[in-house]
Amino acid sequence: MMNSTRIAVCGFGSRSRLFQNIYIAEQLALLWRELPVDKTPRTHDFSRCKPPPQTPPSEGPGTAFQYGCDAALNTGIEHSTKTINKEGLTEEGCKVIGRLTDTAAYYTQIIMSDPQQMMSSLLQKNTSTAILFNNATESGELNIDIPCGPRGISGYAMEAMTQDALKLAKEHLPWLSINIRYGVVLSDIDLSDPTHPVLTIEDVKTGEVETGIVYDLVIKCSGTTFEVPISGAIEENGFAGIPNSGQVEEYLETQKILDNEGYIIPGKSIFIGGIGLSAFDFIGIILAKTKIVKFDPKTKEFTINKAEAAWNRNLMTFFSYTYPTFFELARILTTASYSNHKQPFQIEICQLLIT
């Protein structure tokens, strides 16, 4: 039997949640197979600094997967990330255990609940995600092996997984105590005794500090910091939020870039800092604010209005302190490989609109 254990996990994004769910799934599998289970008290303390000010402290598992993130996935979604021995479990037990670590199953359940309505929503928010979803559902089923929609839905999927795991743990694993604190950050760690790290936790809003918190293990997850390196007038007048369609639209309105119908006025140009993936996240969102790309729901094909594209020439200009590498530039075309096979859509759009 192990001694009572207290673990601190700094962060509550996708990695932390999977760590938690895998542990719970493993314990449930042992319990339901009537195998020995260590029932000595165990505490898992999760702490998460609040996300950017545009969102509530508890919204979404990590910056990249916040519920309001309309940016496209760049990869497919893996099924269960951990193989857990289910031998001897009932069919229902296997299903419950498997889903605790299966983001793909939850993602599919959410995005395919009403495919037609989902497509309509994606067309309004992000042209790139609409193209991906259209291609990934070509067979009538969702192909999760390729990029298939927005990242924000992954946030909803992971939150659903988290809540299911917490509910099962409370019901079946009473010796496990799970605490989740938002709006706090690890400010110091004392490793005088490496086997028992002592943490100092600070409330990011009030500045209140807790010291002398002893743990057996500390896990520091390294996620997206969302620190935007701008200041002064650029920070005050630029947009530095998450890639959210509504927030981008609100910003464009304040800059008087949109017409009365909510479309970008032809001839306007948007200056985007960076040549990495986070910069390119905004391409599809900006395109959705134009009349350049059209979708035919009957043929399920996308077309480019060449006249609109010509009027919006140089719609987006990217700048960077460093020279772009082939790899960096290629990222802008990531979704092209997964678009309608009849026309490599994103490539043509990029050639028409981007400098």
CSV table of C-alpha atoms in Angstrom, one decimal:
chain,number,residue,atom,x,y,z
A,1,MET,CA,0.0,0.0,0.0
A,2,MET,CA,1.2,3.5,-0.8
A,3,ASN,CA,1.4,6.3,1.7
A,4,SER,CA,-1.1,9.1,1.5
A,5,THR,CA,-0.2,11.2,-1.6
A,6,ARG,CA,-0.7,14.8,-2.5
A,7,ILE,CA,0.0,15.9,-6.0
A,8,ALA,CA,0.0,19.5,-7.4
A,9,VAL,CA,-0.7,20.0,-11.1
A,10,CYS,CA,0.1,23.5,-12.4
A,11,GLY,CA,-2.3,24.1,-15.2
A,12,PHE,CA,-5.7,22.6,-16.2
A,13,GLY,CA,-5.4,22.4,-20.0
A,14,SER,CA,-5.6,19.3,-22.2
A,15,ARG,CA,-2.5,17.6,-20.8
A,16,SER,CA,-3.6,18.0,-17.2
A,17,ARG,CA,-7.1,16.8,-17.9
A,18,LEU,CA,-5.9,13.7,-19.7
A,19,PHE,CA,-3.5,13.0,-16.8
A,20,GLN,CA,-6.5,13.2,-14.5
A,21,ASN,CA,-8.9,11.2,-16.7
A,22,ILE,CA,-6.3,8.4,-17.4
A,23,TYR,CA,-5.7,8.0,-13.7
A,24,ILE,CA,-9.4,7.8,-12.9
A,25,ALA,CA,-10.0,5.4,-15.8
A,26,GLU,CA,-7.3,3.1,-14.6
A,27,GLN,CA,-8.6,3.0,-11.0
A,28,LEU,CA,-12.2,2.4,-12.2
A,29,ALA,CA,-11.0,-0.5,-14.5
A,30,LEU,CA,-9.2,-2.1,-11.5
A,31,LEU,CA,-12.2,-1.6,-9.2
A,32,TRP,CA,-14.8,-2.9,-11.7
A,33,ARG,CA,-12.6,-6.0,-12.5
A,34,GLU,CA,-12.5,-6.6,-8.7
A,35,LEU,CA,-8.7,-6.3,-8.7
A,36,PRO,CA,-6.7,-4.8,-5.8
A,37,VAL,CA,-7.0,-1.1,-5.6
A,38,ASP,CA,-4.9,1.2,-3.4
A,39,LYS,CA,-7.5,3.1,-1.4
A,40,THR,CA,-5.2,5.2,0.8
A,41,PRO,CA,-6.1,9.0,0.7
A,42,ARG,CA,-4.9,10.8,-2.4
A,43,THR,CA,-5.2,14.4,-3.3
A,44,HIS,CA,-4.9,16.0,-6.7
A,45,ASP,CA,-4.7,19.9,-6.6
A,46,PHE,CA,-5.1,21.6,-10.0
A,47,SER,CA,-4.3,25.3,-10.3
A,48,ARG,CA,-4.9,27.4,-13.4
A,49,CYS,CA,-4.2,31.1,-14.1
A,50,LYS,CA,-7.2,32.7,-15.6
A,51,PRO,CA,-7.2,33.1,-19.4
A,52,PRO,CA,-7.2,36.4,-21.3
A,53,PRO,CA,-9.6,39.1,-20.0
A,54,GLN,CA,-12.2,38.4,-22.8
A,55,THR,CA,-13.2,35.2,-21.2
A,56,PRO,CA,-14.4,33.9,-17.8
A,57,PRO,CA,-11.7,32.2,-15.6
A,58,SER,CA,-13.2,28.8,-16.0
A,59,GLU,CA,-13.8,28.9,-19.8
A,60,GLY,CA,-12.1,26.1,-21.7
A,61,PRO,CA,-9.2,23.8,-21.1
A,62,GLY,CA,-6.2,25.9,-22.0
A,63,THR,CA,-5.7,28.9,-24.3
A,64,ALA,CA,-5.6,27.0,-27.5
A,65,PHE,CA,-8.9,25.2,-26.8
A,66,GLN,CA,-11.0,27.9,-25.2
A,67,TYR,CA,-14.7,27.6,-26.1
A,68,GLY,CA,-14.6,30.8,-28.1
A,69,CYS,CA,-11.6,29.7,-30.3
A,70,ASP,CA,-12.9,29.6,-33.9
A,71,ALA,CA,-9.5,28.7,-35.3
A,72,ALA,CA,-9.1,25.5,-37.3
A,73,LEU,CA,-7.6,22.3,-36.1
A,74,ASN,CA,-4.2,21.6,-37.8
A,75,THR,CA,-4.3,17.8,-37.3
A,76,GLY,CA,-6.7,15.0,-36.9
A,77,ILE,CA,-8.0,13.9,-33.5
A,78,GLU,CA,-6.6,10.8,-31.9
A,79,HIS,CA,-8.9,8.3,-30.4
A,80,SER,CA,-8.1,7.0,-26.9
A,81,THR,CA,-4.7,8.2,-25.9
A,82,LYS,CA,-4.1,5.5,-23.4
A,83,THR,CA,-4.6,1.7,-23.6
A,84,ILE,CA,-6.2,0.5,-20.4
A,85,ASN,CA,-6.7,-3.1,-19.7
A,86,LYS,CA,-10.5,-3.8,-19.9
A,87,GLU,CA,-10.4,-7.6,-19.8
A,88,GLY,CA,-13.3,-8.8,-17.8
A,89,LEU,CA,-15.3,-5.6,-17.9
A,90,THR,CA,-18.9,-5.5,-19.2
A,91,GLU,CA,-19.6,-4.0,-22.6
A,92,GLU,CA,-20.9,-0.9,-20.8
A,93,GLY,CA,-17.9,-0.7,-18.5
A,94,CYS,CA,-15.5,-0.8,-21.5
A,95,LYS,CA,-17.5,2.0,-23.2
A,96,VAL,CA,-17.4,4.2,-20.1
A,97,ILE,CA,-13.7,3.6,-19.4
A,98,GLY,CA,-12.8,4.2,-23.1
A,99,ARG,CA,-14.6,7.4,-23.4
A,100,LEU,CA,-12.8,9.0,-20.5
A,101,THR,CA,-9.7,9.3,-22.6
A,102,ASP,CA,-11.3,9.6,-26.1
A,103,THR,CA,-11.5,13.2,-27.1
A,104,ALA,CA,-12.4,12.1,-30.7
A,105,ALA,CA,-15.6,10.5,-29.5
A,106,TYR,CA,-16.8,13.6,-27.7
A,107,TYR,CA,-15.7,15.9,-30.5
A,108,THR,CA,-17.7,13.8,-33.0
A,109,GLN,CA,-20.7,13.7,-30.8
A,110,ILE,CA,-20.8,17.5,-30.5
A,111,ILE,CA,-19.9,18.6,-34.1
A,112,MET,CA,-22.2,15.9,-35.7
A,113,SER,CA,-25.3,16.6,-33.5
A,114,ASP,CA,-26.7,18.7,-36.3
A,115,PRO,CA,-24.3,18.8,-39.3
A,116,GLN,CA,-26.3,21.2,-41.4
A,117,GLN,CA,-26.6,23.7,-38.6
A,118,MET,CA,-22.9,23.3,-37.8
A,119,MET,CA,-22.0,23.9,-41.4
A,120,SER,CA,-24.1,27.1,-41.4
A,121,SER,CA,-22.3,28.3,-38.3
A,122,LEU,CA,-18.8,27.6,-39.6
A,123,LEU,CA,-19.5,29.4,-42.8
A,124,GLN,CA,-20.3,32.5,-40.8
A,125,LYS,CA,-17.4,32.2,-38.5
A,126,ASN,CA,-14.4,30.7,-40.3
A,127,THR,CA,-14.1,29.8,-44.0
A,128,SER,CA,-11.2,27.4,-43.2
A,129,THR,CA,-13.1,25.4,-40.7
A,130,ALA,CA,-16.1,25.2,-43.0
A,131,ILE,CA,-13.9,23.7,-45.8
A,132,LEU,CA,-12.4,21.2,-43.4
A,133,PHE,CA,-15.7,20.1,-42.0
A,134,ASN,CA,-17.2,19.8,-45.6
A,135,ASN,CA,-14.3,17.5,-46.6
A,136,ALA,CA,-14.3,15.5,-43.4
A,137,THR,CA,-18.0,14.7,-43.7
A,138,GLU,CA,-17.9,13.8,-47.4
A,139,SER,CA,-18.9,10.2,-46.6
A,140,GLY,CA,-21.7,11.2,-44.3
A,141,GLU,CA,-19.6,10.3,-41.3
A,142,LEU,CA,-16.9,12.5,-39.6
A,143,ASN,CA,-13.3,11.6,-40.6
A,144,ILE,CA,-11.4,12.5,-37.5
A,145,ASP,CA,-8.1,11.4,-39.0
A,146,ILE,CA,-7.8,14.7,-40.8
A,147,PRO,CA,-8.4,18.3,-39.5
A,148,CYS,CA,-12.2,18.4,-39.4
A,149,GLY,CA,-13.4,21.6,-37.6
A,150,PRO,CA,-12.7,24.3,-35.0
A,151,ARG,CA,-10.4,24.0,-32.0
A,152,GLY,CA,-13.0,25.4,-29.7
A,153,ILE,CA,-15.1,22.2,-30.0
A,154,SER,CA,-12.1,20.3,-28.6
A,155,GLY,CA,-12.5,22.5,-25.6
A,156,TYR,CA,-16.1,21.5,-25.1
A,157,ALA,CA,-15.2,17.9,-25.7
A,158,MET,CA,-12.4,17.9,-23.1
A,159,GLU,CA,-14.7,19.7,-20.6
A,160,ALA,CA,-17.4,17.0,-21.1
A,161,MET,CA,-14.7,14.3,-20.5
A,162,THR,CA,-13.5,16.1,-17.4
A,163,GLN,CA,-17.0,16.4,-15.9
A,164,ASP,CA,-17.8,12.7,-16.6
A,165,ALA,CA,-14.5,11.7,-15.0
A,166,LEU,CA,-15.1,13.9,-11.9
A,167,LYS,CA,-18.6,12.5,-11.5
A,168,LEU,CA,-17.4,8.9,-11.7
A,169,ALA,CA,-14.5,9.6,-9.3
A,170,LYS,CA,-16.9,11.1,-6.7
A,171,GLU,CA,-19.2,8.2,-7.0
A,172,HIS,CA,-16.7,5.3,-7.1
A,173,LEU,CA,-13.4,6.6,-5.7
A,174,PRO,CA,-14.1,8.3,-2.4
A,175,TRP,CA,-10.5,8.1,-1.3
A,176,LEU,CA,-9.5,10.5,-4.2
A,177,SER,CA,-9.9,14.2,-3.5
A,178,ILE,CA,-9.8,16.5,-6.5
A,179,ASN,CA,-9.5,20.3,-6.2
A,180,ILE,CA,-9.5,22.7,-9.1
A,181,ARG,CA,-8.6,26.3,-8.5
A,182,TYR,CA,-8.9,29.1,-11.1
A,183,GLY,CA,-7.2,32.4,-11.1
A,184,VAL,CA,-4.0,31.3,-9.2
A,185,VAL,CA,-0.4,30.9,-10.3
A,186,LEU,CA,2.6,29.0,-8.9
A,187,SER,CA,4.9,31.8,-7.8
A,188,ASP,CA,7.6,29.9,-6.0
A,189,ILE,CA,8.8,26.4,-5.3
A,190,ASP,CA,11.1,25.3,-2.5
A,191,LEU,CA,13.1,22.1,-3.3
A,192,SER,CA,15.2,22.0,-0.1
A,193,ASP,CA,13.7,18.5,0.3
A,194,PRO,CA,13.3,17.3,-3.3
A,195,THR,CA,10.9,14.5,-2.1
A,196,HIS,CA,8.5,17.1,-0.7
A,197,PRO,CA,8.4,20.3,-2.7
A,198,VAL,CA,6.9,23.3,-0.9
A,199,LEU,CA,4.8,25.6,-3.1
A,200,THR,CA,3.8,29.2,-2.9
A,201,ILE,CA,0.5,30.0,-4.7
A,202,GLU,CA,-0.6,33.5,-5.6
A,203,ASP,CA,-4.0,34.8,-6.5
A,204,VAL,CA,-3.6,36.7,-9.8
A,205,LYS,CA,-6.4,39.1,-9.0
A,206,THR,CA,-6.0,40.0,-5.3
A,207,GLY,CA,-2.3,39.2,-5.0
A,208,GLU,CA,-3.0,37.1,-1.9
A,209,VAL,CA,-0.2,34.6,-1.3
A,210,GLU,CA,-0.4,31.1,0.2
A,211,THR,CA,2.9,29.6,1.4
A,212,GLY,CA,4.1,26.4,2.9
A,213,ILE,CA,2.0,24.0,0.9
A,214,VAL,CA,3.8,20.6,0.9
A,215,TYR,CA,3.4,18.1,-1.9
A,216,ASP,CA,4.8,14.7,-2.8
A,217,LEU,CA,4.9,15.5,-6.5
A,218,VAL,CA,4.5,18.6,-8.6
A,219,ILE,CA,3.7,18.5,-12.3
A,220,LYS,CA,4.2,21.6,-14.3
A,221,CYS,CA,2.4,21.5,-17.6
A,222,SER,CA,3.9,23.8,-20.3
A,223,GLY,CA,1.0,25.3,-22.3
A,224,THR,CA,0.4,28.4,-24.3
A,225,THR,CA,1.2,31.5,-22.4
A,226,PHE,CA,-0.8,33.9,-24.6
A,227,GLU,CA,1.7,36.7,-24.0
A,228,VAL,CA,1.4,39.1,-26.9
A,229,PRO,CA,4.7,41.1,-27.4
A,230,ILE,CA,3.1,44.4,-28.2
A,231,SER,CA,2.7,47.6,-26.2
A,232,GLY,CA,1.8,51.3,-26.5
A,233,ALA,CA,-0.4,52.6,-29.3
A,234,ILE,CA,-0.2,49.2,-31.1
A,235,GLU,CA,-1.6,47.4,-28.1
A,236,GLU,CA,-4.3,50.0,-27.6
A,237,ASN,CA,-5.5,50.0,-31.2
A,238,GLY,CA,-4.6,46.5,-32.4
A,239,PHE,CA,-6.4,43.2,-31.8
A,240,ALA,CA,-4.6,40.7,-29.6
A,241,GLY,CA,-7.4,38.4,-28.5
A,242,ILE,CA,-8.0,34.8,-29.2
A,243,PRO,CA,-9.2,33.9,-32.8
A,244,ASN,CA,-12.8,34.4,-32.1
A,245,SER,CA,-15.1,35.5,-35.0
A,246,GLY,CA,-17.3,37.7,-32.8
A,247,GLN,CA,-14.4,39.5,-31.2
A,248,VAL,CA,-12.7,40.0,-34.6
A,249,GLU,CA,-15.9,41.4,-36.0
A,250,GLU,CA,-16.4,43.8,-33.1
A,251,TYR,CA,-12.8,45.0,-33.6
A,252,LEU,CA,-13.2,45.5,-37.3
A,253,GLU,CA,-16.4,47.5,-36.7
A,254,THR,CA,-14.6,49.8,-34.3
A,255,GLN,CA,-11.9,50.3,-36.9
A,256,LYS,CA,-14.6,51.2,-39.5
A,257,ILE,CA,-13.5,48.4,-41.8
A,258,LEU,CA,-16.9,46.8,-42.2
A,259,ASP,CA,-19.8,48.0,-44.4
A,260,ASN,CA,-23.5,48.1,-43.3
A,261,GLU,CA,-23.9,44.4,-44.2
A,262,GLY,CA,-21.0,43.4,-42.0
A,263,TYR,CA,-18.5,42.7,-44.8
A,264,ILE,CA,-15.0,44.1,-45.1
A,265,ILE,CA,-15.0,47.1,-47.3
A,266,PRO,CA,-13.1,46.3,-50.6
A,267,GLY,CA,-9.7,47.9,-50.6
A,268,LYS,CA,-9.1,47.7,-46.9
A,269,SER,CA,-6.0,45.9,-45.7
A,270,ILE,CA,-5.3,44.1,-42.5
A,271,PHE,CA,-1.8,44.0,-41.0
A,272,ILE,CA,-1.1,40.8,-39.1
A,273,GLY,CA,2.0,40.3,-37.0
A,274,GLY,CA,3.8,37.0,-37.2
A,275,ILE,CA,4.2,34.2,-39.7
A,276,GLY,CA,3.5,31.3,-37.3
A,277,LEU,CA,0.3,29.3,-36.9
A,278,SER,CA,-1.3,31.7,-34.5
A,279,ALA,CA,-1.1,34.4,-37.1
A,280,PHE,CA,-2.5,32.3,-39.8
A,281,ASP,CA,-5.4,31.3,-37.5
A,282,PHE,CA,-7.1,34.5,-38.5
A,283,ILE,CA,-7.1,34.0,-42.3
A,284,GLY,CA,-10.4,32.0,-42.4
A,285,ILE,CA,-12.1,34.2,-39.9
A,286,ILE,CA,-11.3,37.3,-42.0
A,287,LEU,CA,-12.4,35.6,-45.2
A,288,ALA,CA,-15.7,34.9,-43.6
A,289,LYS,CA,-16.2,38.6,-43.4
A,290,THR,CA,-16.0,38.9,-47.2
A,291,LYS,CA,-18.0,37.7,-50.2
A,292,ILE,CA,-15.0,36.0,-51.8
A,293,VAL,CA,-15.8,32.4,-51.0
A,294,LYS,CA,-19.2,30.9,-51.7
A,295,PHE,CA,-20.6,27.5,-50.7
A,296,ASP,CA,-23.3,25.6,-52.6
A,297,PRO,CA,-25.1,23.3,-50.1
A,298,LYS,CA,-26.5,21.2,-53.0
A,299,THR,CA,-23.2,20.3,-54.7
A,300,LYS,CA,-21.2,20.9,-51.4
A,301,GLU,CA,-18.6,22.7,-53.4
A,302,PHE,CA,-16.8,25.9,-52.6
A,303,THR,CA,-16.0,28.5,-55.3
A,304,ILE,CA,-14.1,31.7,-55.4
A,305,ASN,CA,-15.7,34.9,-56.7
A,306,LYS,CA,-12.7,36.2,-58.7
A,307,ALA,CA,-14.2,39.7,-59.0
A,308,GLU,CA,-14.6,40.0,-55.2
A,309,ALA,CA,-11.1,38.6,-54.7
A,310,ALA,CA,-9.7,41.2,-57.1
A,311,TRP,CA,-11.4,44.0,-55.2
A,312,ASN,CA,-9.9,42.7,-52.0
A,313,ARG,CA,-6.4,42.2,-53.4
A,314,ASN,CA,-3.8,42.4,-50.5
A,315,LEU,CA,-6.5,42.0,-48.0
A,316,MET,CA,-4.0,40.5,-45.5
A,317,THR,CA,-0.4,41.5,-45.1
A,318,PHE,CA,1.9,39.5,-42.7
A,319,PHE,CA,5.0,40.9,-41.2
A,320,SER,CA,7.7,39.3,-39.0
A,321,TYR,CA,11.1,40.2,-37.5
A,322,THR,CA,12.5,37.1,-39.0
A,323,TYR,CA,12.8,35.8,-42.5
A,324,PRO,CA,10.1,33.2,-43.3
A,325,THR,CA,11.3,29.6,-43.8
A,326,PHE,CA,9.6,27.3,-46.2
A,327,PHE,CA,8.1,25.4,-43.3
A,328,GLU,CA,6.6,28.5,-41.8
A,329,LEU,CA,5.1,29.6,-45.1
A,330,ALA,CA,3.8,26.1,-45.8
A,331,ARG,CA,1.7,26.2,-42.7
A,332,ILE,CA,-0.6,28.8,-44.2
A,333,LEU,CA,-1.6,26.1,-46.7
A,334,THR,CA,-2.1,23.3,-44.1
A,335,THR,CA,-5.8,22.9,-44.8
A,336,ALA,CA,-5.3,22.9,-48.6
A,337,SER,CA,-4.5,19.2,-48.5
A,338,TYR,CA,-7.8,18.5,-46.9
A,339,SER,CA,-10.1,20.7,-48.9
A,340,ASN,CA,-12.3,19.7,-51.8
A,341,HIS,CA,-10.1,17.5,-54.0
A,342,LYS,CA,-11.5,19.2,-57.1
A,343,GLN,CA,-9.7,22.5,-56.3
A,344,PRO,CA,-6.9,23.2,-53.9
A,345,PHE,CA,-8.8,26.0,-52.4
A,346,GLN,CA,-6.7,27.6,-49.7
A,347,ILE,CA,-3.7,27.8,-52.1
A,348,GLU,CA,-5.6,29.8,-54.6
A,349,ILE,CA,-7.1,32.1,-51.9
A,350,CYS,CA,-3.6,32.7,-50.5
A,351,GLN,CA,-2.2,33.6,-54.0
A,352,LEU,CA,-5.1,36.0,-54.5
A,353,LEU,CA,-5.2,37.8,-51.2
A,354,ILE,CA,-2.0,37.6,-49.2
A,355,THR,CA,1.2,39.5,-49.3
